[in-house]
């Protein structure tokens, strides 16, 4: 799908349509935004090369499913590749999509392989408020970056609430396998998120000091604001990653402590019954010549001896604070 937005800076009017808007754009001073979604790769490559002279390698990078975020300058435009969240991503099992931006003085091209809420949000904002274009199409780049990171922040705040709940549950009850599995999932997904933030941080730190991108510092504040949002998101992701790791270690420690308590009880029971078993085995042997065999009170003496052994061992364990 190819959709086109045409904005006239003089009148403030915005028109949407298809590729038929490209021809009138060439003969005017209007601003053009072309959004590509789920198009055939070969068709995209031919279209962007023919209509805008986009370099083949930039298009191929945009079409890759697992290319890391990057920034690259070309003659007359620059290429920015971000890793956003898919439209359906609402929880910790999120999926990422590639959001490519090709930004020139009078054109903006966005390309994504599946639906993006951030793109939709920015598209709707441009239609409802023409003032979004007051700093040109280049001003949409940091704005889209903030929208992308804000979706990540929503996920992080949700993770924070879930981690607090798990932490409270661990204090009130023994850890369960479900909790440990969930914490492991959080740790894994947060590591992925943190790696994405680190890529984005490096890129926007580079962008905010690039005079060509910031239009001679006109957009420096906007790019800096997006960079600071990414710093905040990376800091939170790192914090929750460490918290997940601490809760996993706490869960394992609590489970080990509980197992040690069980093993201690079993060891004490074994230590008590070993001498009792020895006495029972000793006088259970079938030898005719056993001195105590015909002793009238031998049974009661043996029971008393066994009771004495049990009491003595329990007393010793209490003194040693093993009980």
Short mmCIF file of C-alpha atoms in Angstrom, two decimals:
data_model
loop_
_atom_site.label_atom_id
_atom_site.label_comp_id
_atom_site.label_asym_id
_atom_site.label_seq_id
_atom_site.Cartn_x
_atom_site.Cartn_y
_atom_site.Cartn_z
CA UNK A 1 0.00 0.00 0.00
CA UNK A 2 1.28 3.46 -0.92
CA UNK A 3 -0.40 6.52 0.54
CA UNK A 4 0.68 10.10 0.03
CA UNK A 5 0.20 13.29 2.01
CA UNK A 6 0.73 16.69 0.38
CA UNK A 7 1.03 19.83 2.55
CA UNK A 8 1.03 23.40 1.27
CA UNK A 9 3.04 25.57 3.70
CA UNK A 10 1.56 28.81 2.35
CA UNK A 11 -2.12 27.90 2.75
CA UNK A 12 -1.68 25.32 5.50
CA UNK A 13 -3.85 22.83 3.62
CA UNK A 14 -3.12 19.11 3.66
CA UNK A 15 -4.27 16.64 1.02
CA UNK A 16 -4.05 12.86 1.08
CA UNK A 17 -4.22 10.38 -1.74
CA UNK A 18 -2.03 8.08 -3.81
CA UNK A 19 0.92 8.39 -6.13
CA UNK A 20 -1.06 10.77 -8.34
CA UNK A 21 -0.05 13.55 -5.89
CA UNK A 22 3.63 13.18 -6.74
CA UNK A 23 3.37 14.95 -10.10
CA UNK A 24 1.79 18.17 -8.78
CA UNK A 25 4.32 18.12 -5.91
CA UNK A 26 7.23 18.35 -8.36
CA UNK A 27 5.90 21.58 -9.84
CA UNK A 28 5.22 23.26 -6.49
CA UNK A 29 6.84 24.07 -3.17
CA UNK A 30 4.61 21.67 -1.25
CA UNK A 31 5.87 19.11 1.24
CA UNK A 32 5.37 15.44 0.42
CA UNK A 33 5.08 12.46 2.75
CA UNK A 34 4.98 9.02 1.13
CA UNK A 35 4.15 6.10 3.40
CA UNK A 36 4.89 2.57 2.14
CA UNK A 37 3.35 -0.43 3.83
CA UNK A 38 3.36 -4.12 2.85
CA UNK A 39 4.42 -3.44 -0.74
CA UNK A 40 6.30 -5.87 -2.94
CA UNK A 41 10.08 -5.30 -2.35
CA UNK A 42 10.85 -5.15 -6.06
CA UNK A 43 8.04 -2.64 -6.62
CA UNK A 44 9.31 -0.49 -3.72
CA UNK A 45 12.86 -0.55 -5.05
CA UNK A 46 11.80 0.48 -8.54
CA UNK A 47 9.35 3.13 -7.31
CA UNK A 48 11.77 4.85 -4.90
CA UNK A 49 14.64 4.74 -7.35
CA UNK A 50 12.61 6.17 -10.22
CA UNK A 51 10.57 8.82 -8.39
CA UNK A 52 13.07 10.05 -5.77
CA UNK A 53 16.47 8.70 -6.78
CA UNK A 54 16.84 6.72 -3.54
CA UNK A 55 19.99 4.62 -3.39
CA UNK A 56 19.45 0.89 -3.87
CA UNK A 57 21.36 -0.04 -0.70
CA UNK A 58 19.21 2.25 1.46
CA UNK A 59 16.03 0.59 0.18
CA UNK A 60 17.48 -2.88 0.73
CA UNK A 61 18.43 -1.98 4.32
CA UNK A 62 14.90 -0.72 4.92
CA UNK A 63 13.43 -3.97 3.62
CA UNK A 64 15.48 -6.28 5.85
CA UNK A 65 13.54 -7.75 8.74
CA UNK A 66 16.42 -7.84 11.23
CA UNK A 67 18.69 -4.95 10.35
CA UNK A 68 19.89 -2.99 13.42
CA UNK A 69 18.89 0.68 13.72
CA UNK A 70 21.17 2.93 11.69
CA UNK A 71 21.71 6.42 10.30
CA UNK A 72 23.33 7.19 6.96
CA UNK A 73 23.63 10.36 4.90
CA UNK A 74 23.16 10.48 1.14
CA UNK A 75 23.25 13.36 -1.30
CA UNK A 76 20.07 15.37 -0.83
CA UNK A 77 18.56 13.20 1.91
CA UNK A 78 19.41 10.99 4.87
CA UNK A 79 18.35 7.49 5.82
CA UNK A 80 17.18 6.60 9.36
CA UNK A 81 16.17 3.11 10.42
CA UNK A 82 14.37 2.63 13.75
CA UNK A 83 13.04 -0.45 15.49
CA UNK A 84 9.50 0.19 16.65
CA UNK A 85 6.75 -1.94 18.13
CA UNK A 86 4.18 -3.75 16.05
CA UNK A 87 0.58 -2.64 16.27
CA UNK A 88 -0.47 -5.68 18.34
CA UNK A 89 2.38 -5.38 20.88
CA UNK A 90 0.80 -4.62 24.25
CA UNK A 91 2.65 -6.81 26.77
CA UNK A 92 6.04 -8.28 27.50
CA UNK A 93 5.84 -10.64 24.51
CA UNK A 94 6.19 -7.73 22.12
CA UNK A 95 7.24 -7.86 18.49
CA UNK A 96 9.36 -5.25 16.76
CA UNK A 97 9.12 -3.90 13.23
CA UNK A 98 11.50 -1.92 11.06
CA UNK A 99 10.53 1.73 10.55
CA UNK A 100 12.62 3.34 7.83
CA UNK A 101 12.68 7.07 7.14
CA UNK A 102 14.15 8.78 4.08
CA UNK A 103 14.18 12.50 4.79
CA UNK A 104 14.88 15.16 2.20
CA UNK A 105 14.22 18.90 2.16
CA UNK A 106 10.78 18.57 0.55
CA UNK A 107 9.98 14.87 0.88
CA UNK A 108 9.65 12.31 3.63
CA UNK A 109 9.37 8.61 2.87
CA UNK A 110 8.47 6.13 5.58
CA UNK A 111 8.54 2.40 5.03
CA UNK A 112 7.35 -0.35 7.41
CA UNK A 113 6.62 -4.02 6.75
CA UNK A 114 3.56 -4.16 9.01
CA UNK A 115 1.18 -1.72 10.68
CA UNK A 116 2.73 0.80 13.06
CA UNK A 117 0.77 2.71 15.69
CA UNK A 118 3.47 5.37 15.83
CA UNK A 119 3.17 6.04 12.09
CA UNK A 120 -0.62 6.11 12.33
CA UNK A 121 -0.46 8.52 15.26
CA UNK A 122 1.86 10.90 13.42
CA UNK A 123 -0.21 10.66 10.21
CA UNK A 124 -3.39 11.56 12.10
CA UNK A 125 -1.62 14.44 13.87
CA UNK A 126 -0.40 15.88 10.57
CA UNK A 127 -3.94 15.77 9.17
CA UNK A 128 -5.50 17.42 12.21
CA UNK A 129 -2.87 20.06 12.92
CA UNK A 130 -0.98 21.69 10.06
CA UNK A 131 1.32 23.42 12.54
CA UNK A 132 3.24 20.15 12.79
CA UNK A 133 4.90 21.13 9.49
CA UNK A 134 6.06 24.57 10.67
CA UNK A 135 9.69 23.36 10.90
CA UNK A 136 9.51 21.36 7.70
CA UNK A 137 9.45 17.63 7.14
CA UNK A 138 12.71 17.23 9.05
CA UNK A 139 10.79 18.15 12.21
CA UNK A 140 8.73 14.97 11.87
CA UNK A 141 11.80 12.78 12.45
CA UNK A 142 12.32 13.53 16.18
CA UNK A 143 8.56 13.60 16.69
CA UNK A 144 8.22 10.07 15.28
CA UNK A 145 11.19 9.00 17.39
CA UNK A 146 9.40 10.20 20.54
CA UNK A 147 6.23 8.37 19.55
CA UNK A 148 8.23 5.15 19.07
CA UNK A 149 9.96 5.42 22.44
CA UNK A 150 6.72 6.40 24.19
CA UNK A 151 5.21 3.05 23.20
CA UNK A 152 8.22 1.33 24.77
CA UNK A 153 7.76 3.42 27.91
CA UNK A 154 4.14 2.24 28.20
CA UNK A 155 5.42 -1.35 28.17
CA UNK A 156 8.06 -0.54 30.77
CA UNK A 157 5.52 1.02 33.16
CA UNK A 158 3.37 -2.09 32.78
CA UNK A 159 6.40 -4.27 33.54
CA UNK A 160 7.14 -2.18 36.63
CA UNK A 161 3.65 -2.82 38.03
CA UNK A 162 3.93 -6.56 37.32
CA UNK A 163 7.35 -6.80 38.97
CA UNK A 164 6.04 -5.03 42.07
CA UNK A 165 3.19 -7.55 42.25
CA UNK A 166 5.57 -10.50 41.91
CA UNK A 167 7.87 -9.04 44.56
CA UNK A 168 4.98 -8.69 47.00
CA UNK A 169 3.84 -12.25 46.28
CA UNK A 170 7.35 -13.56 46.97
CA UNK A 171 7.26 -11.93 50.40
CA UNK A 172 3.92 -13.52 51.27
CA UNK A 173 4.29 -17.01 49.82
CA UNK A 174 6.80 -19.47 48.47
CA UNK A 175 7.94 -18.85 44.88
CA UNK A 176 6.20 -20.86 42.19
CA UNK A 177 7.44 -22.18 38.87
CA UNK A 178 5.07 -19.80 37.06
CA UNK A 179 6.60 -16.79 38.80
CA UNK A 180 10.12 -17.93 38.02
CA UNK A 181 9.18 -18.51 34.38
CA UNK A 182 7.61 -15.06 34.13
CA UNK A 183 10.66 -13.39 35.67
CA UNK A 184 12.94 -15.21 33.24
CA UNK A 185 10.76 -13.97 30.37
CA UNK A 186 10.94 -10.40 31.67
CA UNK A 187 14.71 -10.59 31.94
CA UNK A 188 15.08 -11.91 28.40
CA UNK A 189 12.71 -9.37 26.83
CA UNK A 190 14.20 -6.47 28.78
CA UNK A 191 17.64 -7.41 27.50
CA UNK A 192 16.30 -7.22 23.94
CA UNK A 193 14.65 -3.88 24.69
CA UNK A 194 17.82 -2.51 26.29
CA UNK A 195 19.87 -3.44 23.23
CA UNK A 196 17.37 -1.61 21.01
CA UNK A 197 17.52 1.50 23.21
CA UNK A 198 21.31 1.52 23.11
CA UNK A 199 21.24 1.54 19.30
CA UNK A 200 18.69 4.37 19.26
CA UNK A 201 20.58 6.37 21.87
CA UNK A 202 23.77 6.31 19.82
CA UNK A 203 21.91 7.33 16.67
CA UNK A 204 19.98 10.25 18.19
CA UNK A 205 23.05 11.46 20.03
CA UNK A 206 24.72 11.62 16.64
CA UNK A 207 21.69 13.27 15.02
CA UNK A 208 21.35 16.08 17.56
CA UNK A 209 24.90 17.23 16.81
CA UNK A 210 24.52 16.98 13.03
CA UNK A 211 23.82 20.45 11.62
CA UNK A 212 22.52 19.05 8.32
CA UNK A 213 19.91 16.99 10.15
CA UNK A 214 18.98 19.66 12.69
CA UNK A 215 18.79 22.30 9.91
CA UNK A 216 21.53 24.49 11.41
CA UNK A 217 20.42 23.76 15.01
CA UNK A 218 16.76 24.64 14.31
CA UNK A 219 15.73 21.14 15.44
CA UNK A 220 18.49 20.56 18.00
CA UNK A 221 16.06 20.84 20.92
CA UNK A 222 13.63 18.34 19.36
CA UNK A 223 16.36 15.76 18.73
CA UNK A 224 17.80 16.32 22.20
CA UNK A 225 14.38 15.78 23.74
CA UNK A 226 14.01 12.47 21.88
CA UNK A 227 17.51 11.48 22.96
CA UNK A 228 16.66 12.21 26.60
CA UNK A 229 13.50 10.12 26.32
CA UNK A 230 15.60 7.25 25.02
CA UNK A 231 18.05 7.72 27.89
CA UNK A 232 15.16 7.50 30.33
CA UNK A 233 13.77 4.38 28.65
CA UNK A 234 17.20 2.73 28.64
CA UNK A 235 17.68 3.58 32.32
CA UNK A 236 14.29 2.08 33.22
CA UNK A 237 14.92 -1.03 31.13
CA UNK A 238 18.28 -1.51 32.84
CA UNK A 239 16.69 -0.97 36.26
CA UNK A 240 13.91 -3.50 35.63
CA UNK A 241 16.42 -5.95 34.14
CA UNK A 242 18.45 -5.80 37.34
CA UNK A 243 15.25 -6.08 39.41
CA UNK A 244 14.16 -9.15 37.45
CA UNK A 245 17.58 -10.69 37.98
CA UNK A 246 17.41 -9.94 41.72
CA UNK A 247 13.94 -11.45 41.99
CA UNK A 248 15.09 -14.57 40.13
CA UNK A 249 18.01 -14.94 42.52
CA UNK A 250 15.68 -14.32 45.47
CA UNK A 251 13.26 -16.96 44.20
CA UNK A 252 16.06 -19.50 43.80
CA UNK A 253 17.46 -18.61 47.23
CA UNK A 254 14.04 -18.98 48.86
CA UNK A 255 13.47 -22.31 47.13
CA UNK A 256 16.92 -23.47 48.21
CA UNK A 257 16.24 -22.32 51.77
CA UNK A 258 12.96 -24.22 51.82
CA UNK A 259 14.70 -27.33 50.43
CA UNK A 260 17.43 -26.99 53.05
CA UNK A 261 14.77 -26.90 55.77
CA UNK A 262 13.17 -30.07 54.39
CA UNK A 263 16.55 -31.79 54.14
CA UNK A 264 17.36 -30.77 57.72
CA UNK A 265 14.17 -32.36 59.01
CA UNK A 266 14.83 -35.54 57.03
CA UNK A 267 18.43 -35.65 58.27
CA UNK A 268 17.32 -35.28 61.89
CA UNK A 269 14.73 -38.03 61.46
CA UNK A 270 17.40 -40.26 59.90
CA UNK A 271 19.88 -39.47 62.68
CA UNK A 272 17.29 -40.46 65.29
CA UNK A 273 16.24 -43.71 63.63
CA UNK A 274 19.76 -44.94 62.82
CA UNK A 275 20.57 -45.92 66.46
CA UNK A 276 17.02 -47.18 66.94
CA UNK A 277 17.36 -49.36 63.88
CA UNK A 278 20.70 -50.59 65.11
CA UNK A 279 19.23 -51.66 68.48
CA UNK A 280 16.22 -53.27 66.81
CA UNK A 281 18.49 -55.13 64.39
CA UNK A 282 20.86 -56.20 67.13
CA UNK A 283 18.16 -57.85 69.22
CA UNK A 284 16.30 -59.13 66.18
CA UNK A 285 19.10 -61.56 65.25
CA UNK A 286 18.20 -65.24 65.42
CA UNK A 287 21.04 -66.50 67.61
CA UNK A 288 20.12 -68.86 70.44
CA UNK A 289 22.85 -67.57 72.74
CA UNK A 290 21.87 -63.95 73.34
CA UNK A 291 22.49 -62.98 77.02
CA UNK A 292 19.46 -60.68 77.29
CA UNK A 293 17.13 -62.98 75.38
CA UNK A 294 15.53 -64.52 78.46
CA UNK A 295 15.71 -61.41 80.65
CA UNK A 296 12.22 -60.84 82.09
CA UNK A 297 12.23 -57.06 81.62
CA UNK A 298 14.47 -56.93 78.52
CA UNK A 299 11.71 -55.60 76.24
CA UNK A 300 10.96 -52.68 78.54
CA UNK A 301 14.63 -51.94 79.13
CA UNK A 302 15.21 -51.79 75.36
CA UNK A 303 12.23 -49.49 74.86
CA UNK A 304 13.55 -47.27 77.65
CA UNK A 305 16.99 -47.23 76.05
CA UNK A 306 15.47 -46.27 72.72
CA UNK A 307 13.44 -43.48 74.33
CA UNK A 308 16.59 -42.22 76.09
CA UNK A 309 18.46 -42.14 72.76
CA UNK A 310 15.63 -40.19 71.12
CA UNK A 311 15.38 -37.64 73.95
CA UNK A 312 19.16 -37.23 74.12
CA UNK A 313 19.47 -36.62 70.39
CA UNK A 314 16.56 -34.14 70.34
CA UNK A 315 18.12 -32.29 73.31
CA UNK A 316 21.49 -32.19 71.55
CA UNK A 317 19.90 -30.88 68.35
CA UNK A 318 18.09 -28.19 70.34
CA UNK A 319 21.30 -27.12 72.04
CA UNK A 320 23.06 -26.95 68.68
CA UNK A 321 20.08 -24.95 67.36
CA UNK A 322 19.47 -27.45 64.62
CA UNK A 323 15.81 -27.50 65.61
#
